[in-house]
Structures are given as C-alpha cells and as structure tokens.
mmCIF file of C-alpha atoms in Angstrom:
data_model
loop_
_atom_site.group_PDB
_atom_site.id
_atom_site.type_symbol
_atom_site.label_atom_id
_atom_site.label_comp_id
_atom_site.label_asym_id
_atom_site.label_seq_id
_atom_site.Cartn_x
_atom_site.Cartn_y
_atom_site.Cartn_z
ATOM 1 C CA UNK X 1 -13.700 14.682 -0.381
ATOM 2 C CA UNK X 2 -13.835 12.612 2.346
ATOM 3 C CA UNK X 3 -16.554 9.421 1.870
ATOM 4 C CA UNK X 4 -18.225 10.086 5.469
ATOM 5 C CA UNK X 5 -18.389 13.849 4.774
ATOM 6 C CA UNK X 6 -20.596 13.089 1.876
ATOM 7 C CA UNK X 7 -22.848 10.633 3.856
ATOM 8 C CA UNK X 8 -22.938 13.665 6.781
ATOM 9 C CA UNK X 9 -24.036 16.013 3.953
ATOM 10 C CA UNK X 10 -26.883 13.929 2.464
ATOM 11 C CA UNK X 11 -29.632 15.239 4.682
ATOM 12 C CA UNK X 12 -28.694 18.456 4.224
ATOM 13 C CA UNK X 13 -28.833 18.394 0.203
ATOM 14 C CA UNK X 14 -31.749 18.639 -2.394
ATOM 15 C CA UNK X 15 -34.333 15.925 -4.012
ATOM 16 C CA UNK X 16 -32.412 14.023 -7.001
ATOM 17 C CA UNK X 17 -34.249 10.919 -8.708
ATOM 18 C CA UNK X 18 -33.669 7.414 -7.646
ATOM 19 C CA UNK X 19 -32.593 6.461 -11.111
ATOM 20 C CA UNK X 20 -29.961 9.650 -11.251
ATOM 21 C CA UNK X 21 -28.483 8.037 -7.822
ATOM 22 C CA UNK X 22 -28.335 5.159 -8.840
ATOM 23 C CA UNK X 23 -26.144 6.596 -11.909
ATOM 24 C CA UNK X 24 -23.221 7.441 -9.803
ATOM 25 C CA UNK X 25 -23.297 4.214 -7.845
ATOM 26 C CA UNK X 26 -19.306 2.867 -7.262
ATOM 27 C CA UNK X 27 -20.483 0.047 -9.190
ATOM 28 C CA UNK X 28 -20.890 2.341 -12.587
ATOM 29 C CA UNK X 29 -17.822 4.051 -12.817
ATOM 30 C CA UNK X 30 -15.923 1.636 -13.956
ATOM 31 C CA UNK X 31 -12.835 1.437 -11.328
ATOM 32 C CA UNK X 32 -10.689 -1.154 -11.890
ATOM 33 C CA UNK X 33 -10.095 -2.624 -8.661
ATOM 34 C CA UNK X 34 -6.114 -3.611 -7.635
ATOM 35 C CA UNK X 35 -4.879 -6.530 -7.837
ATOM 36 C CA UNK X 36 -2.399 -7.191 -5.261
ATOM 37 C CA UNK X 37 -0.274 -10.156 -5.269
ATOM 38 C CA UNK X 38 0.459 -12.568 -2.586
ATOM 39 C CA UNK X 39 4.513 -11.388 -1.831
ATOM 40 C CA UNK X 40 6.382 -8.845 -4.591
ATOM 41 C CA UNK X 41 9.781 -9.650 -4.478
ATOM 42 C CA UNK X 42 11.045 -7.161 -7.159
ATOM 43 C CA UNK X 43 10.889 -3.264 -7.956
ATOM 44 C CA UNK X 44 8.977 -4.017 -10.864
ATOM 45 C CA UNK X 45 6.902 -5.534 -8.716
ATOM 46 C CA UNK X 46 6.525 -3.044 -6.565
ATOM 47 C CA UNK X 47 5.672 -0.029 -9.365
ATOM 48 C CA UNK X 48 2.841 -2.441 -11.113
ATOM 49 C CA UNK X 49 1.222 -2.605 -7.932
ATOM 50 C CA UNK X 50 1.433 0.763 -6.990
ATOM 51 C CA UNK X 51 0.751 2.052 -10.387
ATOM 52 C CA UNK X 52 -2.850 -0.087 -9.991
ATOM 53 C CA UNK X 53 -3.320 1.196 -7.078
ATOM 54 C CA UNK X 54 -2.596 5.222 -8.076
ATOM 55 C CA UNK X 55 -4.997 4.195 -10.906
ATOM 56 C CA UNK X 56 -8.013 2.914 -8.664
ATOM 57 C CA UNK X 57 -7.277 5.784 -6.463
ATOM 58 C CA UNK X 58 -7.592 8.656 -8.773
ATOM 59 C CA UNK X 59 -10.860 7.141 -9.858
ATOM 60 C CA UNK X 60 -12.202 6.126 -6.684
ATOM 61 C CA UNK X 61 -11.603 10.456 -5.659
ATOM 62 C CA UNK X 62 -13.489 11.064 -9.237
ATOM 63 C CA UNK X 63 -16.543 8.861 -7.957
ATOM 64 C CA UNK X 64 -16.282 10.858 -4.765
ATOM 65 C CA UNK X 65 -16.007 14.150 -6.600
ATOM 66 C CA UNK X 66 -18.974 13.135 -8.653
ATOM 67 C CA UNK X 67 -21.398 11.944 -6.562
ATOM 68 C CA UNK X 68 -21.303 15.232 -3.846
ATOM 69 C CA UNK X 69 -21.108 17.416 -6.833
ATOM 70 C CA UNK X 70 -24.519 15.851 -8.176
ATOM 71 C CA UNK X 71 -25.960 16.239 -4.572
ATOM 72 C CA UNK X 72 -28.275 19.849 -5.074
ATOM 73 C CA UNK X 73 -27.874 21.762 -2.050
ATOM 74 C CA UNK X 74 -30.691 23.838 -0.644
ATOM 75 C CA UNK X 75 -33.634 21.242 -1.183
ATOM 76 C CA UNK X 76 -34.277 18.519 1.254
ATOM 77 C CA UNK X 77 -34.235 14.952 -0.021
ATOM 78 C CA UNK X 78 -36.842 12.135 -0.262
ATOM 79 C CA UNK X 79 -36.245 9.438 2.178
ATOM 80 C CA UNK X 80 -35.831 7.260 -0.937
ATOM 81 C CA UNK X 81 -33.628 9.113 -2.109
ATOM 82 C CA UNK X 82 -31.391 9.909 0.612
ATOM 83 C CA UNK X 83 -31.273 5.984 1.355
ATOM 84 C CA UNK X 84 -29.974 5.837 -2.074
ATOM 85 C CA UNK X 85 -26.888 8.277 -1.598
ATOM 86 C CA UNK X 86 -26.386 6.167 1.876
ATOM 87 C CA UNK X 87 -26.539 2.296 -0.029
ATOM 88 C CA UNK X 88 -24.582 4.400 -2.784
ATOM 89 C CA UNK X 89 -21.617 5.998 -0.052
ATOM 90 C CA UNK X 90 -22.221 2.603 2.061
ATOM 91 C CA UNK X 91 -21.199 0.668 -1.106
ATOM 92 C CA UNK X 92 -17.977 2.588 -1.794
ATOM 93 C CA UNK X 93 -16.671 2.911 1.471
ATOM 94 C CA UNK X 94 -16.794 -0.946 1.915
ATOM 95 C CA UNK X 95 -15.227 -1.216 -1.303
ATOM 96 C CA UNK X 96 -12.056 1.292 -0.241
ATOM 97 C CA UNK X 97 -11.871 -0.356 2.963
ATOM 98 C CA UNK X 98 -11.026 -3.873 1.208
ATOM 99 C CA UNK X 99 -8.510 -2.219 -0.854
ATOM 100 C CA UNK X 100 -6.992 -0.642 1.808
ATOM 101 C CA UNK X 101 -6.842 -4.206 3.607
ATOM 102 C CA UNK X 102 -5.558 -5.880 0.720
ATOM 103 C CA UNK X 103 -3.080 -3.316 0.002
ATOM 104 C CA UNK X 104 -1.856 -3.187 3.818
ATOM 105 C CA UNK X 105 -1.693 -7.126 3.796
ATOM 106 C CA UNK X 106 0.427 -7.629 0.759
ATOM 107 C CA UNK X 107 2.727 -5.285 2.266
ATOM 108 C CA UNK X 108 3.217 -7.137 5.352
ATOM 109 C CA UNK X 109 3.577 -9.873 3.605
ATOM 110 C CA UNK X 110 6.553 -8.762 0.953
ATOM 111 C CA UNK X 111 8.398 -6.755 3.893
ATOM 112 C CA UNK X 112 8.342 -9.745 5.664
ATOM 113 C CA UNK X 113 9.700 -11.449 2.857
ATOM 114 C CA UNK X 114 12.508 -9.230 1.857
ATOM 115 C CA UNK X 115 13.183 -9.265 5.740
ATOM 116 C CA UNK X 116 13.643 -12.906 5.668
ATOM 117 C CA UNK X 117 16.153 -12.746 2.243
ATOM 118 C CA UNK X 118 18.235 -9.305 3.999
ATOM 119 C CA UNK X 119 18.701 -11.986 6.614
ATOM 120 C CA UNK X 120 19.346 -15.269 4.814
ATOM 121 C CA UNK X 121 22.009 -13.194 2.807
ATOM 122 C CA UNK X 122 23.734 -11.875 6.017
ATOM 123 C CA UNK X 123 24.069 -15.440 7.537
ATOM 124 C CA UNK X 124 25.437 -16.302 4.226
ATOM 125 C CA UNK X 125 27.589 -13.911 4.146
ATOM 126 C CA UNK X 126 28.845 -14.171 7.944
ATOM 127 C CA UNK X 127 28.966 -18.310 7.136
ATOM 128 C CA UNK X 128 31.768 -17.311 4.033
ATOM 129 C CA UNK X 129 34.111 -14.686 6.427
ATOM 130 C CA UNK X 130 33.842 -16.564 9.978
ATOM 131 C CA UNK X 131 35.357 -13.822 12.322
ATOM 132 C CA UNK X 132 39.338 -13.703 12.967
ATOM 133 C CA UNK X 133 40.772 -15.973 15.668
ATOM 134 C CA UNK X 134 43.232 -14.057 17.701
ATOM 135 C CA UNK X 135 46.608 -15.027 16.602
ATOM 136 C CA UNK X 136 49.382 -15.839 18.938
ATOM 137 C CA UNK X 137 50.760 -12.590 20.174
ATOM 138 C CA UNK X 138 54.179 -12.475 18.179
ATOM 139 C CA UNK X 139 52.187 -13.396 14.981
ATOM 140 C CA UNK X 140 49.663 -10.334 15.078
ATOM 141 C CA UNK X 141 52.284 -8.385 15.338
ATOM 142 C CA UNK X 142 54.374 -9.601 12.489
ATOM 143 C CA UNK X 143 50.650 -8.683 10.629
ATOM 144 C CA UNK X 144 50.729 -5.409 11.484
ATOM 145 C CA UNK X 145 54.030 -4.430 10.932
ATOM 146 C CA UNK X 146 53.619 -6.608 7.373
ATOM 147 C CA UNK X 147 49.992 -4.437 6.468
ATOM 148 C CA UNK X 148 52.005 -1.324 7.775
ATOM 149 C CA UNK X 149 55.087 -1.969 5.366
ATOM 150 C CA UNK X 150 52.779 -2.033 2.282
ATOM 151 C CA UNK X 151 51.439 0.866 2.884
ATOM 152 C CA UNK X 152 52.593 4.334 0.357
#
C-alpha cells in the first residue's frame, strides 16, 4: 500500500493510543537501510546491492502493511493521534525517498562508469587494428584472388 494512501486514510480511521502509534513508527521495525556504494564495477557488485535493497524493500512494504492494518476503521481519531500516524507516515516516506535517491545516484554513477571502460576498451581496441590502407590496385587484387584460392 501506497505511503500517501495511508496518510489520505488517517482521518477517516478509528482512535488508537499514542503509545500503540508510536509502536509501528519506521524507526521500530528494524529495516536495515542499503548501503549503496560510490561506483559497482562488478556483477557481484551489482547482486549485493540489489539484494540490500530487495531486503529493505520487503520490509519497508511490511511497515506499510502494518501500520494501515493497525489503523481501526469506523472511529474517528484524536487529533493527537492522527498527528502521530502523519509524523509516523511523514517519517517513512522521507526515509524511502533517500533510498530511492541514493539508489538512483549510485546508478548513474556505475553506468557512467562502465560507459567510460566500454569506451576506453574500444579505443584500445581500434588503437591495436588501425583500419586497412587501400593497397595499390594490382596488389588488392592479388589479395583477393590469394583469400579466394584458400578457400574449400
């Protein structure tokens, strides 16, 4: 369930304690935020990251899960308490907004950097087979007919 959906739904839903909304703050449950490092340069790499990152997201939808399933429907809420659920949705959409910006920078980042090795290795390449000069016109075709001959 969508964070903002949640938030929308808080003034429709029923009373619930202060201390019970503070229970499913983002804070309690214990998601372990990704790391994400500066450029990943290998596949194995690549799978840590977005193994961290399936991780943090499958709690992250838990916490979301959670907190609209403890929201009673039918009952209007305190103003305390509703300001509680907003601090508490407030919280953890701030929090899945930085991953989301760390996440999109460090892939910027290591496509740029396997952009910049594809192309280092193709000017490498081209440097160590410069293209064929034309030969002198009696001499490409003494090539041709000598490729042509070894041919079965």
């Amino acid at each position: 369930m969508h964070i903002k959906t949640i938030c929308a739904a808080l003034a429709l839903l029923g009373a619930v304690s202060n201390a019970a909304a503070d229970e499913l703050a983002y804070s309690k449950q214990g998601c372990v935020i990704p790391t994400f490092p500066k450029v990943s340069t290998s596949e194995k790499e690549f799978q840590a990251v977005k193994a961290s990152l399936a991780e943090w997201s499958a709690c992250f939808n838990g916490f979301a899960e959670r907190l609209a399933a403890a929201m009673p429907a039918g009952k209007a809420m305190s103003a305390d308490v509703e300001q509680a659920y907003s601090r508490i949705v407030s919280d953890a959409e701030q929090v899945k907004q930085e991953v989301f910006a760390a996440h999109d920078a460090w892939l910027l980042r290591s496509e740029a950097h396997a952009q910049t090795i594809h192309q280092k290795q193709r000017e490498e390449l081209i440097s160590l087979n410069p293209p064929m000069t034309r030969l002198p016109r009696g001499k490409q075709e003494s090539v041709q007919v000598s490729l042509g001959s070894n041919r079965r």
